[in-house]
Structure formats: C-alpha cells, structure tokens
Amino acid sequence: LGESEEISCTSSSSSSIPSSSVEFAPVLGTKSNFPTSMILFLDDLQWAGPSSLKLLRKIVASKKLTLFFFASVRHNESSSELDHMIEGLSDLNRARKIHLGPLTSESINFMISNMLD
C-alpha cells in the first residue's frame, strides 16, 4: 500500500483505539491515490476482539469507499459482539450472512479432478 504517514493520537480516547486503526487511518479515505474499490477478506473473524470489530464496523459501514468485504466465521464460535456487528451492518445493507455447509464427496472429487487437469 506504499509508505504510511506517522500519526500522533492526542485524544484521551486514543488508548481504546487499536494500533492498526492508526496505521490504516491515512490509507482509508485521505490519500487521493487510493483505489476507489477494494476487496477485504478476513478468515476466522470469531477471534477478533471488541476493538477490532469496532474498527472493522466503521470501515465496512463507511460510504467513502466501495468495499467488498468477505469474512469467514465458525457458526458455533461466534461472540455477541460479532453477532451485534453483523446485525448492525445488515441493517445498513452493508452485510449479508450466508451459511455454507460441508462439501459433499462429489464436490471434493470434482475440485480435485479440475486441479489435476
């Protein structure tokens, strides 16, 4: 993404902001050379903490950039914070939950045969 600017946080609430938000701040919306569309995929989102989810919600809910956000979450390990974030983004038409079941044996065989051809 190029060189990042150094940002100093002077707000008293800066201690609750994850350090990654300070690094992303110049990239997400203030640099004129940043692409207008972006794809973001996060795996195992159930491991994200409350501060990271808060930052992620702000990024995904932002109208400043076109973001295609994909995340994988283990349905049996979701937290209440994560469920709340997904519901809030769904209410804003910024998220849609899709449940994927296990692959069938035929699907696995098909994928492997395509990879070997």
Tab-separated table of N, CA and C in Angstrom:
chain	number	residue	atom	x	y	z
A	1	LEU	N	0.807	-1.188	0.000
A	1	LEU	CA	0.000	0.000	0.000
A	1	LEU	C	0.854	1.259	0.000
A	2	GLY	N	2.161	1.106	-0.002
A	2	GLY	CA	3.024	2.272	-0.004
A	2	GLY	C	3.406	2.690	1.397
A	3	GLU	N	4.111	3.799	1.474
A	3	GLU	CA	4.545	4.290	2.773
A	3	GLU	C	3.358	4.864	3.535
A	4	SER	N	3.368	4.650	4.852
A	4	SER	CA	2.287	5.208	5.662
A	4	SER	C	2.808	6.407	6.438
A	5	GLU	N	1.921	7.343	6.636
A	5	GLU	CA	2.271	8.534	7.398
A	5	GLU	C	2.241	8.212	8.879
A	6	GLU	N	3.051	8.908	9.643
A	6	GLU	CA	3.013	8.736	11.089
A	6	GLU	C	1.946	9.653	11.652
A	7	ILE	N	1.105	9.105	12.508
A	7	ILE	CA	0.004	9.868	13.080
A	7	ILE	C	0.164	9.888	14.590
A	8	SER	N	0.022	11.036	15.169
A	8	SER	CA	0.063	11.092	16.628
A	8	SER	C	-1.357	11.226	17.142
A	9	CYS	N	-1.695	10.424	18.126
A	9	CYS	CA	-3.030	10.470	18.723
A	9	CYS	C	-2.972	11.335	19.970
A	10	THR	N	-3.749	12.395	19.971
A	10	THR	CA	-3.754	13.272	21.137
A	10	THR	C	-5.040	13.158	21.923
A	11	SER	N	-5.997	12.423	21.374
A	11	SER	CA	-7.292	12.289	22.046
A	11	SER	C	-7.146	11.427	23.294
A	12	SER	N	-7.924	11.735	24.319
A	12	SER	CA	-7.876	10.933	25.537
A	12	SER	C	-8.451	9.548	25.309
A	13	SER	N	-9.242	9.373	24.244
A	13	SER	CA	-9.816	8.064	23.956
A	13	SER	C	-8.916	7.225	23.061
A	14	SER	N	-7.732	7.736	22.704
A	14	SER	CA	-6.867	7.016	21.783
A	14	SER	C	-6.380	5.690	22.354
A	15	SER	N	-6.380	5.529	23.664
A	15	SER	CA	-5.924	4.268	24.234
A	15	SER	C	-6.874	3.128	23.916
A	16	SER	N	-8.129	3.429	23.572
A	16	SER	CA	-9.077	2.374	23.236
A	16	SER	C	-9.067	2.040	21.754
A	17	ILE	N	-8.310	2.798	20.964
A	17	ILE	CA	-8.240	2.558	19.531
A	17	ILE	C	-7.092	1.600	19.256
A	18	PRO	N	-7.352	0.489	18.539
A	18	PRO	CA	-6.254	-0.430	18.245
A	18	PRO	C	-5.206	0.237	17.377
A	19	SER	N	-3.946	-0.153	17.550
A	19	SER	CA	-2.861	0.483	16.810
A	19	SER	C	-3.051	0.335	15.315
A	20	SER	N	-3.727	-0.735	14.859
A	20	SER	CA	-3.934	-0.910	13.428
A	20	SER	C	-4.781	0.210	12.839
A	21	SER	N	-5.687	0.800	13.623
A	21	SER	CA	-6.507	1.884	13.095
A	21	SER	C	-5.663	3.118	12.845
A	22	VAL	N	-4.637	3.313	13.632
A	22	VAL	CA	-3.743	4.448	13.418
A	22	VAL	C	-2.979	4.264	12.123
A	23	GLU	N	-2.565	3.017	11.832
A	23	GLU	CA	-1.843	2.752	10.596
A	23	GLU	C	-2.755	2.842	9.387
A	24	PHE	N	-4.030	2.431	9.509
A	24	PHE	CA	-4.943	2.454	8.386
A	24	PHE	C	-5.556	3.816	8.139
A	25	ALA	N	-5.544	4.681	9.130
A	25	ALA	CA	-6.220	5.970	9.003
A	25	ALA	C	-5.830	6.744	7.746
A	26	PRO	N	-4.537	6.884	7.393
A	26	PRO	CA	-4.225	7.646	6.193
A	26	PRO	C	-4.610	6.914	4.913
A	27	VAL	N	-4.712	5.600	4.975
A	27	VAL	CA	-4.996	4.820	3.782
A	27	VAL	C	-6.474	4.837	3.447
A	28	LEU	N	-7.332	4.787	4.448
A	28	LEU	CA	-8.768	4.654	4.219
A	28	LEU	C	-9.452	6.003	4.123
A	29	GLY	N	-9.273	6.668	3.015
A	29	GLY	CA	-10.073	7.840	2.748
A	29	GLY	C	-9.324	9.149	2.642
A	30	THR	N	-8.073	9.234	3.017
A	30	THR	CA	-7.409	10.527	2.953
A	30	THR	C	-6.371	10.614	1.844
A	31	LYS	N	-5.924	9.505	1.294
A	31	LYS	CA	-4.951	9.561	0.201
A	31	LYS	C	-5.688	9.569	-1.129
A	32	SER	N	-5.354	10.511	-1.965
A	32	SER	CA	-6.060	10.647	-3.235
A	32	SER	C	-5.724	9.528	-4.210
A	33	ASN	N	-4.591	8.848	-4.027
A	33	ASN	CA	-4.212	7.791	-4.959
A	33	ASN	C	-4.724	6.417	-4.530
A	34	PHE	N	-5.548	6.353	-3.516
A	34	PHE	CA	-6.077	5.081	-3.048
A	34	PHE	C	-7.175	4.622	-3.996
A	35	PRO	N	-7.224	3.314	-4.304
A	35	PRO	CA	-8.253	2.829	-5.236
A	35	PRO	C	-9.667	3.127	-4.730
A	36	THR	N	-10.593	3.294	-5.667
A	36	THR	CA	-11.968	3.595	-5.285
A	36	THR	C	-12.721	2.356	-4.832
A	37	SER	N	-12.246	1.166	-5.201
A	37	SER	CA	-12.879	-0.081	-4.783
A	37	SER	C	-11.837	-0.987	-4.148
A	38	MET	N	-12.293	-1.789	-3.205
A	38	MET	CA	-11.356	-2.663	-2.511
A	38	MET	C	-12.089	-3.931	-2.080
A	39	ILE	N	-11.366	-5.055	-2.100
A	39	ILE	CA	-11.878	-6.314	-1.588
A	39	ILE	C	-11.097	-6.644	-0.327
A	40	LEU	N	-11.816	-6.956	0.731
A	40	LEU	CA	-11.192	-7.307	2.006
A	40	LEU	C	-11.753	-8.651	2.456
A	41	PHE	N	-10.872	-9.611	2.694
A	41	PHE	CA	-11.301	-10.913	3.194
A	41	PHE	C	-10.583	-11.192	4.505
A	42	LEU	N	-11.350	-11.522	5.532
A	42	LEU	CA	-10.787	-11.876	6.830
A	42	LEU	C	-11.274	-13.273	7.199
A	43	ASP	N	-10.345	-14.131	7.545
A	43	ASP	CA	-10.654	-15.505	7.924
A	43	ASP	C	-10.712	-15.610	9.446
A	44	ASP	N	-11.553	-16.486	9.954
A	44	ASP	CA	-11.681	-16.738	11.398
A	44	ASP	C	-11.994	-15.465	12.182
A	45	LEU	N	-12.982	-14.734	11.727
A	45	LEU	CA	-13.345	-13.467	12.359
A	45	LEU	C	-13.832	-13.645	13.796
A	46	GLN	N	-14.181	-14.869	14.169
A	46	GLN	CA	-14.633	-15.110	15.546
A	46	GLN	C	-13.527	-14.819	16.556
A	47	TRP	N	-12.286	-14.741	16.121
A	47	TRP	CA	-11.175	-14.454	17.032
A	47	TRP	C	-10.922	-12.962	17.217
A	48	ALA	N	-11.633	-12.118	16.485
A	48	ALA	CA	-11.432	-10.669	16.595
A	48	ALA	C	-11.965	-10.154	17.928
A	49	GLY	N	-11.227	-9.234	18.526
A	49	GLY	CA	-11.635	-8.625	19.784
A	49	GLY	C	-12.593	-7.471	19.562
A	50	PRO	N	-13.175	-6.957	20.640
A	50	PRO	CA	-14.151	-5.868	20.531
A	50	PRO	C	-13.606	-4.621	19.834
A	51	SER	N	-12.365	-4.236	20.113
A	51	SER	CA	-11.793	-3.038	19.474
A	51	SER	C	-11.618	-3.241	17.975
A	52	SER	N	-11.168	-4.428	17.588
A	52	SER	CA	-11.003	-4.726	16.159
A	52	SER	C	-12.347	-4.753	15.446
A	53	LEU	N	-13.368	-5.316	16.097
A	53	LEU	CA	-14.696	-5.351	15.492
A	53	LEU	C	-15.269	-3.947	15.342
A	54	LYS	N	-15.001	-3.096	16.313
A	54	LYS	CA	-15.470	-1.711	16.241
A	54	LYS	C	-14.815	-0.985	15.057
A	55	LEU	N	-13.518	-1.181	14.891
A	55	LEU	CA	-12.800	-0.586	13.765
A	55	LEU	C	-13.324	-1.152	12.444
A	56	LEU	N	-13.480	-2.450	12.380
A	56	LEU	CA	-13.964	-3.096	11.164
A	56	LEU	C	-15.359	-2.605	10.792
A	57	ARG	N	-16.221	-2.450	11.782
A	57	ARG	CA	-17.576	-1.954	11.520
A	57	ARG	C	-17.531	-0.560	10.907
A	58	LYS	N	-16.659	0.307	11.416
A	58	LYS	CA	-16.540	1.664	10.867
A	58	LYS	C	-16.049	1.628	9.424
A	59	ILE	N	-15.094	0.744	9.146
A	59	ILE	CA	-14.554	0.641	7.785
A	59	ILE	C	-15.633	0.149	6.829
A	60	VAL	N	-16.309	-0.944	7.209
A	60	VAL	CA	-17.320	-1.538	6.323
A	60	VAL	C	-18.521	-0.620	6.158
A	61	ALA	N	-18.916	0.083	7.200
A	61	ALA	CA	-20.083	0.970	7.131
A	61	ALA	C	-19.783	2.277	6.402
A	62	SER	N	-18.509	2.583	6.201
A	62	SER	CA	-18.132	3.845	5.571
A	62	SER	C	-18.669	3.933	4.147
A	63	LYS	N	-19.149	5.095	3.794
A	63	LYS	CA	-19.636	5.346	2.436
A	63	LYS	C	-18.541	5.980	1.578
A	64	LYS	N	-17.331	6.177	2.156
A	64	LYS	CA	-16.261	6.850	1.437
A	64	LYS	C	-15.581	5.955	0.407
A	65	LEU	N	-15.709	4.644	0.545
A	65	LEU	CA	-15.098	3.760	-0.427
A	65	LEU	C	-16.017	2.591	-0.711
A	66	THR	N	-15.845	2.016	-1.897
A	66	THR	CA	-16.613	0.840	-2.266
A	66	THR	C	-15.834	-0.370	-1.774
A	67	LEU	N	-16.396	-1.050	-0.814
A	67	LEU	CA	-15.705	-2.159	-0.176
A	67	LEU	C	-16.522	-3.425	-0.323
A	68	PHE	N	-15.890	-4.456	-0.862
A	68	PHE	CA	-16.482	-5.781	-0.905
A	68	PHE	C	-15.815	-6.572	0.207
A	69	PHE	N	-16.556	-6.766	1.284
A	69	PHE	CA	-15.997	-7.386	2.481
A	69	PHE	C	-16.519	-8.811	2.616
A	70	PHE	N	-15.584	-9.743	2.774
A	70	PHE	CA	-15.917	-11.145	2.983
A	70	PHE	C	-15.231	-11.604	4.258
A	71	ALA	N	-15.936	-12.382	5.046
A	71	ALA	CA	-15.346	-12.909	6.280
A	71	ALA	C	-15.850	-14.324	6.501
A	72	SER	N	-14.987	-15.126	7.079
A	72	SER	CA	-15.435	-16.459	7.486
A	72	SER	C	-15.507	-16.482	9.002
A	73	VAL	N	-16.584	-17.092	9.486
A	73	VAL	CA	-16.837	-17.185	10.921
A	73	VAL	C	-17.347	-18.588	11.200
A	74	ARG	N	-16.793	-19.223	12.196
A	74	ARG	CA	-17.322	-20.520	12.604
A	74	ARG	C	-18.640	-20.269	13.327
A	75	HIS	N	-19.716	-20.840	12.799
A	75	HIS	CA	-21.047	-20.523	13.327
A	75	HIS	C	-21.216	-20.905	14.786
A	76	ASN	N	-20.475	-21.871	15.263
A	76	ASN	CA	-20.629	-22.290	16.657
A	76	ASN	C	-19.655	-21.588	17.604
A	77	GLU	N	-18.869	-20.634	17.102
A	77	GLU	CA	-17.900	-19.930	17.943
A	77	GLU	C	-18.054	-18.412	17.879
A	78	SER	N	-19.167	-17.934	17.396
A	78	SER	CA	-19.386	-16.505	17.261
A	78	SER	C	-19.603	-15.857	18.625
A	79	SER	N	-19.162	-14.611	18.753
A	79	SER	CA	-19.350	-13.864	20.009
A	79	SER	C	-20.549	-12.934	19.874
A	80	SER	N	-21.031	-12.432	20.999
A	80	SER	CA	-22.158	-11.496	20.955
A	80	SER	C	-21.751	-10.191	20.275
A	81	GLU	N	-20.488	-9.757	20.453
A	81	GLU	CA	-20.008	-8.534	19.788
A	81	GLU	C	-20.018	-8.706	18.272
A	82	LEU	N	-19.563	-9.876	17.809
A	82	LEU	CA	-19.534	-10.150	16.376
A	82	LEU	C	-20.957	-10.238	15.817
A	83	ASP	N	-21.832	-10.940	16.517
A	83	ASP	CA	-23.227	-11.028	16.073
A	83	ASP	C	-23.861	-9.642	15.999
A	84	HIS	N	-23.582	-8.799	16.984
A	84	HIS	CA	-24.117	-7.434	17.007
A	84	HIS	C	-23.582	-6.633	15.815
A	85	MET	N	-22.288	-6.770	15.507
A	85	MET	CA	-21.706	-6.052	14.381
A	85	MET	C	-22.350	-6.493	13.072
A	86	ILE	N	-22.516	-7.798	12.885
A	86	ILE	CA	-23.105	-8.312	11.647
A	86	ILE	C	-24.553	-7.842	11.504
A	87	GLU	N	-25.311	-7.878	12.591
A	87	GLU	CA	-26.701	-7.408	12.552
A	87	GLU	C	-26.773	-5.919	12.208
A	88	GLY	N	-25.876	-5.135	12.813
A	88	GLY	CA	-25.857	-3.700	12.533
A	88	GLY	C	-25.511	-3.405	11.089
A	89	LEU	N	-24.553	-4.134	10.528
A	89	LEU	CA	-24.184	-3.937	9.126
A	89	LEU	C	-25.289	-4.437	8.196
A	90	SER	N	-25.983	-5.485	8.603
A	90	SER	CA	-27.114	-5.980	7.807
A	90	SER	C	-28.223	-4.934	7.761
A	91	ASP	N	-28.468	-4.271	8.894
A	91	ASP	CA	-29.489	-3.220	8.949
A	91	ASP	C	-29.148	-2.061	8.011
A	92	LEU	N	-27.856	-1.831	7.782
A	92	LEU	CA	-27.405	-0.761	6.885
A	92	LEU	C	-27.276	-1.234	5.435
A	93	ASN	N	-27.683	-2.468	5.168
A	93	ASN	CA	-27.500	-3.095	3.855
A	93	ASN	C	-26.034	-3.165	3.451
A	94	ARG	N	-25.150	-3.370	4.420
A	94	ARG	CA	-23.722	-3.479	4.159
A	94	ARG	C	-23.209	-4.891	4.409
A	95	ALA	N	-24.092	-5.822	4.787
A	95	ALA	CA	-23.666	-7.194	5.057
A	95	ALA	C	-24.812	-8.154	4.788
A	96	ARG	N	-24.430	-9.350	4.431
A	96	ARG	CA	-25.390	-10.428	4.250
A	96	ARG	C	-24.735	-11.712	4.758
A	97	LYS	N	-25.441	-12.410	5.601
A	97	LYS	CA	-24.919	-13.640	6.182
A	97	LYS	C	-25.319	-14.822	5.300
A	98	ILE	N	-24.334	-15.647	4.953
A	98	ILE	CA	-24.567	-16.838	4.143
A	98	ILE	C	-23.997	-18.029	4.893
A	99	HIS	N	-24.824	-19.020	5.144
A	99	HIS	CA	-24.355	-20.226	5.827
A	99	HIS	C	-23.913	-21.244	4.777
A	100	LEU	N	-22.660	-21.689	4.873
A	100	LEU	CA	-22.135	-22.702	3.972
A	100	LEU	C	-21.983	-24.005	4.732
A	101	GLY	N	-22.551	-25.055	4.200
A	101	GLY	CA	-22.432	-26.369	4.815
A	101	GLY	C	-21.171	-27.076	4.334
A	102	PRO	N	-20.949	-28.273	4.804
A	102	PRO	CA	-19.760	-29.025	4.378
A	102	PRO	C	-19.862	-29.427	2.904
A	103	LEU	N	-18.716	-29.610	2.271
A	103	LEU	CA	-18.685	-30.059	0.887
A	103	LEU	C	-19.063	-31.532	0.808
A	104	THR	N	-19.741	-31.884	-0.265
A	104	THR	CA	-20.071	-33.294	-0.487
A	104	THR	C	-18.853	-34.002	-1.079
A	105	SER	N	-18.845	-35.307	-1.025
A	105	SER	CA	-17.748	-36.094	-1.619
A	105	SER	C	-17.635	-35.815	-3.115
A	106	GLU	N	-18.782	-35.683	-3.787
A	106	GLU	CA	-18.759	-35.401	-5.227
A	106	GLU	C	-18.119	-34.046	-5.514
A	107	SER	N	-18.424	-33.047	-4.692
A	107	SER	CA	-17.836	-31.715	-4.878
A	107	SER	C	-16.331	-31.747	-4.683
A	108	ILE	N	-15.874	-32.477	-3.685
A	108	ILE	CA	-14.437	-32.596	-3.422
A	108	ILE	C	-13.747	-33.290	-4.584
A	109	ASN	N	-14.327	-34.398	-5.068
A	109	ASN	CA	-13.754	-35.115	-6.215
A	109	ASN	C	-13.695	-34.223	-7.443
A	110	PHE	N	-14.742	-33.435	-7.680
A	110	PHE	CA	-14.794	-32.527	-8.816
A	110	PHE	C	-13.680	-31.469	-8.726
A	111	MET	N	-13.504	-30.877	-7.543
A	111	MET	CA	-12.465	-29.857	-7.364
A	111	MET	C	-11.080	-30.451	-7.583
A	112	ILE	N	-10.831	-31.624	-7.021
A	112	ILE	CA	-9.511	-32.248	-7.160
A	112	ILE	C	-9.244	-32.609	-8.613
A	113	SER	N	-10.223	-33.157	-9.298
A	113	SER	CA	-10.016	-33.527	-10.711
A	113	SER	C	-9.761	-32.292	-11.561
A	114	ASN	N	-10.422	-31.157	-11.257
A	114	ASN	CA	-10.154	-29.916	-12.003
A	114	ASN	C	-8.759	-29.382	-11.744
A	115	MET	N	-8.263	-29.551	-10.522
A	115	MET	CA	-6.911	-29.084	-10.196
A	115	MET	C	-5.842	-29.925	-10.881
A	116	LEU	N	-6.124	-31.196	-11.075
A	116	LEU	CA	-5.136	-32.109	-11.658
A	116	LEU	C	-5.142	-32.067	-13.181
A	117	ASP	N	-6.182	-31.517	-13.792
A	117	ASP	CA	-6.239	-31.431	-15.274
A	117	ASP	C	-5.383	-30.320	-15.787
